[in-house]
PDB file of C-alpha atoms in Angstrom:
ATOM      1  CA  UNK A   1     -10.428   2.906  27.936  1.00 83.00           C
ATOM      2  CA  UNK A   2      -9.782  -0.450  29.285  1.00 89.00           C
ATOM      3  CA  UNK A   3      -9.821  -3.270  26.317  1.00 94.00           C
ATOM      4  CA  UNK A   4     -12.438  -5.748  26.652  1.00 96.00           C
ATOM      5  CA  UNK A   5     -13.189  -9.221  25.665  1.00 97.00           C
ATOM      6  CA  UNK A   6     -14.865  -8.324  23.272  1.00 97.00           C
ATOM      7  CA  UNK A   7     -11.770  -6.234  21.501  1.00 97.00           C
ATOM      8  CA  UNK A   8      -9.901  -9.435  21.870  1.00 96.00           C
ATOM      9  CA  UNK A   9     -12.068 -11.881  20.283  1.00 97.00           C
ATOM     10  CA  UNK A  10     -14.109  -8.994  17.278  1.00 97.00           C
ATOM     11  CA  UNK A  11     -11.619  -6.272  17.457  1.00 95.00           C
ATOM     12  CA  UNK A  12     -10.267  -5.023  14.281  1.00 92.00           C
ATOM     13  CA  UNK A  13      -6.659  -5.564  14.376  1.00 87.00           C
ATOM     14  CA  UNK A  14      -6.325  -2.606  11.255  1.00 83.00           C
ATOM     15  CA  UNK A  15      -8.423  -0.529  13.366  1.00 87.00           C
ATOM     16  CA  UNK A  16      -7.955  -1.086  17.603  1.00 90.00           C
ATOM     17  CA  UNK A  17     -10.930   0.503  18.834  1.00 93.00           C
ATOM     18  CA  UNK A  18      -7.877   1.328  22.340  1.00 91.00           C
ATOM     19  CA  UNK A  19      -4.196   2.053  20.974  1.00 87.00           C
ATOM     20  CA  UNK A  20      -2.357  -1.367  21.810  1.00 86.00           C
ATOM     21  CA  UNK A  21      -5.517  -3.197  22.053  1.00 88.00           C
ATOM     22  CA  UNK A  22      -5.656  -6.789  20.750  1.00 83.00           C
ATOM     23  CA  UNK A  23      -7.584  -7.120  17.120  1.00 89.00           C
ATOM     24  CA  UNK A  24      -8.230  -9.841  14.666  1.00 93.00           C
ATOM     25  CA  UNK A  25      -8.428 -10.498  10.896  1.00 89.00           C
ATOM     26  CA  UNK A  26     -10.541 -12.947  11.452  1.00 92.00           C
ATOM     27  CA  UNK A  27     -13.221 -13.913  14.183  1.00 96.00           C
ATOM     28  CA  UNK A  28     -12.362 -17.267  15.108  1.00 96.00           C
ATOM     29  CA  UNK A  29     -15.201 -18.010  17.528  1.00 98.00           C
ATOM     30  CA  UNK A  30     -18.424 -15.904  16.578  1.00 97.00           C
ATOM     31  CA  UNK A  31     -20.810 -17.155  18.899  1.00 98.00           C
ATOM     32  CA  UNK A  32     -18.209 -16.183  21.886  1.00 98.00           C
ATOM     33  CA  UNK A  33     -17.949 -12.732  20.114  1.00 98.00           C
ATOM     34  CA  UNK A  34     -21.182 -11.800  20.423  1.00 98.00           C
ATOM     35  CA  UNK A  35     -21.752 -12.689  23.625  1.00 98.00           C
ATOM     36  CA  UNK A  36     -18.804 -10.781  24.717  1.00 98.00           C
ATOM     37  CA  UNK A  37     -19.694  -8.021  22.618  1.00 98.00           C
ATOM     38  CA  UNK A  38     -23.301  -7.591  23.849  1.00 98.00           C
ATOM     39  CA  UNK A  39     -21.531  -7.860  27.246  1.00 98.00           C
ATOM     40  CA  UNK A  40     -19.485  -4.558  26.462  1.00 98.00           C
ATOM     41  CA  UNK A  41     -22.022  -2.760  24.665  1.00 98.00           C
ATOM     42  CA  UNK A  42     -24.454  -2.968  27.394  1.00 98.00           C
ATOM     43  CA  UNK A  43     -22.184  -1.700  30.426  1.00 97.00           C
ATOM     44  CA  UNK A  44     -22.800   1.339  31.396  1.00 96.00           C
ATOM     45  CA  UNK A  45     -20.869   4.301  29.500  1.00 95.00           C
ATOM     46  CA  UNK A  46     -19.842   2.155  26.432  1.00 97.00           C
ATOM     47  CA  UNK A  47     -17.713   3.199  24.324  1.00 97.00           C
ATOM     48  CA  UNK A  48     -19.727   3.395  21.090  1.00 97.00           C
ATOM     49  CA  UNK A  49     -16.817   1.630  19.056  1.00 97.00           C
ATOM     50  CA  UNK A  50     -17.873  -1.197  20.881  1.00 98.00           C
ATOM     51  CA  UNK A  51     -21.126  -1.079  18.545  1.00 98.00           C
ATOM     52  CA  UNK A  52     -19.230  -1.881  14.985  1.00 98.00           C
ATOM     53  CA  UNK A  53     -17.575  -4.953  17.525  1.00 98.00           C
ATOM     54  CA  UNK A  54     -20.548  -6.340  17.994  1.00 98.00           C
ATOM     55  CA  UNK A  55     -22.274  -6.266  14.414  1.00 98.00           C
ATOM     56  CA  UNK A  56     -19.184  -7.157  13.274  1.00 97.00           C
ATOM     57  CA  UNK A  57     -19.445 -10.677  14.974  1.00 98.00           C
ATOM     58  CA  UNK A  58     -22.778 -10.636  14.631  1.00 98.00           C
ATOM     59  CA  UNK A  59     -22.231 -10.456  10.688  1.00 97.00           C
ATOM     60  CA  UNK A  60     -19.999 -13.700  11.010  1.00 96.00           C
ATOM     61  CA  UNK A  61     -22.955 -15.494  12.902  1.00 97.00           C
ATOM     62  CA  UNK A  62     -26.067 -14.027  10.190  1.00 97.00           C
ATOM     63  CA  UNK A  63     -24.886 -11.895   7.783  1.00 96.00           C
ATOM     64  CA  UNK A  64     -28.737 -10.577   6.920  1.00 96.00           C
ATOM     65  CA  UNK A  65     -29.073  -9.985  10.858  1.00 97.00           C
ATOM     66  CA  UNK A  66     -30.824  -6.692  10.702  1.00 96.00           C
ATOM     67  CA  UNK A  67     -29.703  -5.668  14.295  1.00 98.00           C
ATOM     68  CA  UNK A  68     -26.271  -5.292  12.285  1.00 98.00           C
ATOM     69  CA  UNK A  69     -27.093  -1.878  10.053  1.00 97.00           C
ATOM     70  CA  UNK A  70     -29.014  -0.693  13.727  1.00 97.00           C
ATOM     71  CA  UNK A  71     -25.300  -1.161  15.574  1.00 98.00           C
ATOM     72  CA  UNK A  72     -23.331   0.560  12.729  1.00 98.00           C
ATOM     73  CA  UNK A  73     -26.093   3.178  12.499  1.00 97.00           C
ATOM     74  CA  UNK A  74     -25.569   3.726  16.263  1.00 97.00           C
ATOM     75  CA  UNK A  75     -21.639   3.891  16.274  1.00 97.00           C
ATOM     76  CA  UNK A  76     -21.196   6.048  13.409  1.00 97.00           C
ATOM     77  CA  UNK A  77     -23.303   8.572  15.363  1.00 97.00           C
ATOM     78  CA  UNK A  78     -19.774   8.705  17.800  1.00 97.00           C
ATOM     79  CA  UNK A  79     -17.331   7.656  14.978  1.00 97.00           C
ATOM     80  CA  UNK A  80     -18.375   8.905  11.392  1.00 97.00           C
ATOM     81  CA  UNK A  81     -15.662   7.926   9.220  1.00 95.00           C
ATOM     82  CA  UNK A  82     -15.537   4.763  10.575  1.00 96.00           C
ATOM     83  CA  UNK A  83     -19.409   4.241  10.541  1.00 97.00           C
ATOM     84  CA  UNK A  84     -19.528   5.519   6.860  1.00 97.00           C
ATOM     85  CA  UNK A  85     -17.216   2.979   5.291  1.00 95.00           C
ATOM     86  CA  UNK A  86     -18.983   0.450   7.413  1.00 96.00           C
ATOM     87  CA  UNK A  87     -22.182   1.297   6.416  1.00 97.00           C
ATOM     88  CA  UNK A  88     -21.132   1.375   2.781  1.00 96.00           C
ATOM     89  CA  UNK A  89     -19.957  -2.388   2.538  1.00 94.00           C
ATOM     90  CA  UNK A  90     -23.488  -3.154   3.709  1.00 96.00           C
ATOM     91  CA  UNK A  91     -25.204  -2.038   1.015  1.00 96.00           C
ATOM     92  CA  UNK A  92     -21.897  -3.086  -1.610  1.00 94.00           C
ATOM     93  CA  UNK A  93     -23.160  -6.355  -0.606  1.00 93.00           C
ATOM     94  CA  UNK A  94     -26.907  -6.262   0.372  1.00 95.00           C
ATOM     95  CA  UNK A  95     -25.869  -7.341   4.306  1.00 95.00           C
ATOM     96  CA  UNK A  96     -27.567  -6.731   7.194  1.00 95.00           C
ATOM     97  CA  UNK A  97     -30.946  -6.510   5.381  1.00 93.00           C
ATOM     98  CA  UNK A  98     -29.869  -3.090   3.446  1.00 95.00           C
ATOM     99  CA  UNK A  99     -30.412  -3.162   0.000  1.00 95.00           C
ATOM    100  CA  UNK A 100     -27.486  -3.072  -2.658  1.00 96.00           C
ATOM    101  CA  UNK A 101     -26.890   0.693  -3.254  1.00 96.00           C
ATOM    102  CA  UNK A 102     -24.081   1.458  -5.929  1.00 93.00           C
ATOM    103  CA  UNK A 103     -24.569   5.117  -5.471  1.00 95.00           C
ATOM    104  CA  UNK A 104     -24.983   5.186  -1.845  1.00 96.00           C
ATOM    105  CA  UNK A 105     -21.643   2.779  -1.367  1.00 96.00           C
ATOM    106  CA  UNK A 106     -19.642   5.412  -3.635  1.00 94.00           C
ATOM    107  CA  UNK A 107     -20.867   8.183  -1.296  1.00 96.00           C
ATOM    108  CA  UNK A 108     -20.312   7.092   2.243  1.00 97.00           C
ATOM    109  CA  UNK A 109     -17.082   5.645   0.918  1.00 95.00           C
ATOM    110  CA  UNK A 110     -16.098   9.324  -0.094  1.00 94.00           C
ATOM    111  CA  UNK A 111     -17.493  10.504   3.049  1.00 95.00           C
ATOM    112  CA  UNK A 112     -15.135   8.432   4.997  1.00 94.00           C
ATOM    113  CA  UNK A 113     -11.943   8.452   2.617  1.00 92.00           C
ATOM    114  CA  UNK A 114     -12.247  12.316   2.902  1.00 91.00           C
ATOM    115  CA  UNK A 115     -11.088  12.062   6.500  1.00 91.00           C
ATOM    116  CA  UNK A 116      -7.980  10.487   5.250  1.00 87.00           C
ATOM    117  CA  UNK A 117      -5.122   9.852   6.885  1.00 84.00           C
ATOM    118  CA  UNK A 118      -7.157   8.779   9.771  1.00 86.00           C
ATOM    119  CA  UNK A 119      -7.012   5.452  10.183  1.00 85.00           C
ATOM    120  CA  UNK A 120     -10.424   4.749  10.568  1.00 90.00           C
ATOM    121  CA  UNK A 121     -10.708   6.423   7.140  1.00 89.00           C
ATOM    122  CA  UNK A 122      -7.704   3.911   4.905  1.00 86.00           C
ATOM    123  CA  UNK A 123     -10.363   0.553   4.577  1.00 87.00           C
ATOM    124  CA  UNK A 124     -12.982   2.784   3.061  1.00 90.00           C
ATOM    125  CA  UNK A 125     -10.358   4.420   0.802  1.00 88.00           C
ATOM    126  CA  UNK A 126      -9.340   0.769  -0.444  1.00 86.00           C
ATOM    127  CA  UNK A 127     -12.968   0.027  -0.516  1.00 88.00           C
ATOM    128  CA  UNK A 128     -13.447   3.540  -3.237  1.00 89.00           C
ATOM    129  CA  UNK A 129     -10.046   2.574  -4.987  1.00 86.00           C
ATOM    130  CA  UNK A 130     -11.624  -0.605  -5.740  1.00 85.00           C
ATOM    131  CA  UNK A 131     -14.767   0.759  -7.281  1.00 87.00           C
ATOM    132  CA  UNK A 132     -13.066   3.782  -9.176  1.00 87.00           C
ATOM    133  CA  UNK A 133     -11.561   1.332 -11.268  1.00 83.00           C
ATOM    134  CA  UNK A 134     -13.913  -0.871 -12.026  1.00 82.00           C
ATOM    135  CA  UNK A 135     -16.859  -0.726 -14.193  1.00 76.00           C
ATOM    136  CA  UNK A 136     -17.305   0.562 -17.426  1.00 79.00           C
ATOM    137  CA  UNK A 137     -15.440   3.687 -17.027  1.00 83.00           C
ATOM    138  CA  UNK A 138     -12.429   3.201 -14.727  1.00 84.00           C
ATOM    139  CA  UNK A 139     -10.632   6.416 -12.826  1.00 85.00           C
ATOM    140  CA  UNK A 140      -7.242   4.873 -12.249  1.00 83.00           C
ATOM    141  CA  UNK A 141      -5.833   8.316 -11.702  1.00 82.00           C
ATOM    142  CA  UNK A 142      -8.246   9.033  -9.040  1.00 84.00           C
ATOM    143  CA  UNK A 143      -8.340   5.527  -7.376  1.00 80.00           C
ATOM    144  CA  UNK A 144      -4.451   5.013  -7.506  1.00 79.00           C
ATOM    145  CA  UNK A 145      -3.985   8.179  -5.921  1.00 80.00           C
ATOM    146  CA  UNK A 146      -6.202   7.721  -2.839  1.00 79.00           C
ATOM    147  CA  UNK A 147      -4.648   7.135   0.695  1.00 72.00           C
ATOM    148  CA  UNK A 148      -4.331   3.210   1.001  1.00 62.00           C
ATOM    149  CA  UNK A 149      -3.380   1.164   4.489  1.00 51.00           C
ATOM    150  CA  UNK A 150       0.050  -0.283   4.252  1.00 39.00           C
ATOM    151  CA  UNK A 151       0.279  -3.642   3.249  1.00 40.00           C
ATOM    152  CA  UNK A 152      -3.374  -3.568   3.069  1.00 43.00           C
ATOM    153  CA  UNK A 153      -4.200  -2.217  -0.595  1.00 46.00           C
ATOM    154  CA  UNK A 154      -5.890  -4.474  -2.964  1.00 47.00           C
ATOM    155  CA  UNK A 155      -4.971  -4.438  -5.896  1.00 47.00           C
ATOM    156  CA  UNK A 156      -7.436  -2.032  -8.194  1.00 44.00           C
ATOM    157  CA  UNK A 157      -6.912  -3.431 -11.530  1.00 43.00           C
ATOM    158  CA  UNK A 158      -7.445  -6.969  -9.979  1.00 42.00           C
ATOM    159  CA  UNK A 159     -10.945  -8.651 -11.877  1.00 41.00           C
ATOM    160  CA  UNK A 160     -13.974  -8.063  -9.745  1.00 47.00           C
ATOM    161  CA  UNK A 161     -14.225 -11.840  -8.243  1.00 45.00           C
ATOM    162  CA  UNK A 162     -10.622 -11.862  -7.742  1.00 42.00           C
ATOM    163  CA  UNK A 163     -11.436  -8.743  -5.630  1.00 47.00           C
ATOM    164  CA  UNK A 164     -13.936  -9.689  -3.680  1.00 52.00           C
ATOM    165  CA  UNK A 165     -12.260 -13.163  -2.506  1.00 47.00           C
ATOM    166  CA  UNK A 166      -8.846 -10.883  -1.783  1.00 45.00           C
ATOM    167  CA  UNK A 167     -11.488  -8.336   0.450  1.00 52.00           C
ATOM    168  CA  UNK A 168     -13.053 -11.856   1.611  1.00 53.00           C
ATOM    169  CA  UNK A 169      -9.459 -12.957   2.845  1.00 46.00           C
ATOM    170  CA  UNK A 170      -8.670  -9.930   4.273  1.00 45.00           C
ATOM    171  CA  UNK A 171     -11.028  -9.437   5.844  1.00 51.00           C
ATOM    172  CA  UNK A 172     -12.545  -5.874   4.667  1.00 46.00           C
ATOM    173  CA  UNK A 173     -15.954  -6.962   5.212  1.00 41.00           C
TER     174      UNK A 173
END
């Protein structure tokens, strides 16, 4: 596949949905994301990838969009592990219109870590290192053992708003 504009101006730059493709931390122009990104995912043969693309600068524009859990719901059907941990920091945070889930998060964030090392697997094994060590009974054993993304790991024993504005910055959601 071909990288579009859309992988330029939504693509994850952790995750290129095309080996060498151009990615982002950070969507700099939303509006101009979308519109790409509907672009993409409405030529003919799209590559599904191009669905998470598009919700994810959708997500910058509305995060409550509803269209947004309908695109991940869509692309996990072609990429799972990827689609899982997606899916999962929707309902960590309530986006899209799902509801906050604490169970389901832990679950699709095991789904996807399992596939570990693939790369489209490491942000949702942050995501579960994060949440094994929090609450009242923290697994540091299990959550410091988990695959992480170089560079990329956020720090588990880090206070809860401290982690979220460190995902925030980086860009994990």
């Amino acid at each position: 596949p071909t990288p579009t504009e859309c992988d330029r101006l939504a693509g994850y730059s952790h995750t290129p949905r095309v080996a060498g493709a151009p990615g982002v931390a950070e969507i700099a122009d939303a509006p101009a994301a979308v519109a790409a990104c509907e672009v993409a995912v409405a030529a003919e043969g799209a590559d599904l990838f191009l669905n998470f693309l598009l919700a994810r600068a959708i997500e910058q524009v509305d995060p409550m969009d509803g269209r947004i859990v309908t695109l991940l719901t869509a692309g996990a059907e072609a990429y799972p592990v990827f689609g899982a941990g997606r899916l999962a920091l929707m309902h960590d945070y309530g986006l899209g219109g799902s509801a906050i889930d604490p169970a389901r998060v832990l679950a699709l964030n095991e789904i996807s870590c399992a596939a570990a090392p693939d790369p489209q697997a490491l942000a949702a094994c942050n995501n579960l290192a994060i949440i094994l060590s929090g609450g009242e009974s923290p697994d540091m054993a299990r959550a410091e053992a988990l695959p992480a993304m170089a560079g990329w790991l956020i720090d588990a024993r880090l206070a809860p708003s401290v982690r979220r504005a460190t995902a925030d910055a980086l860009g994990v959601m």
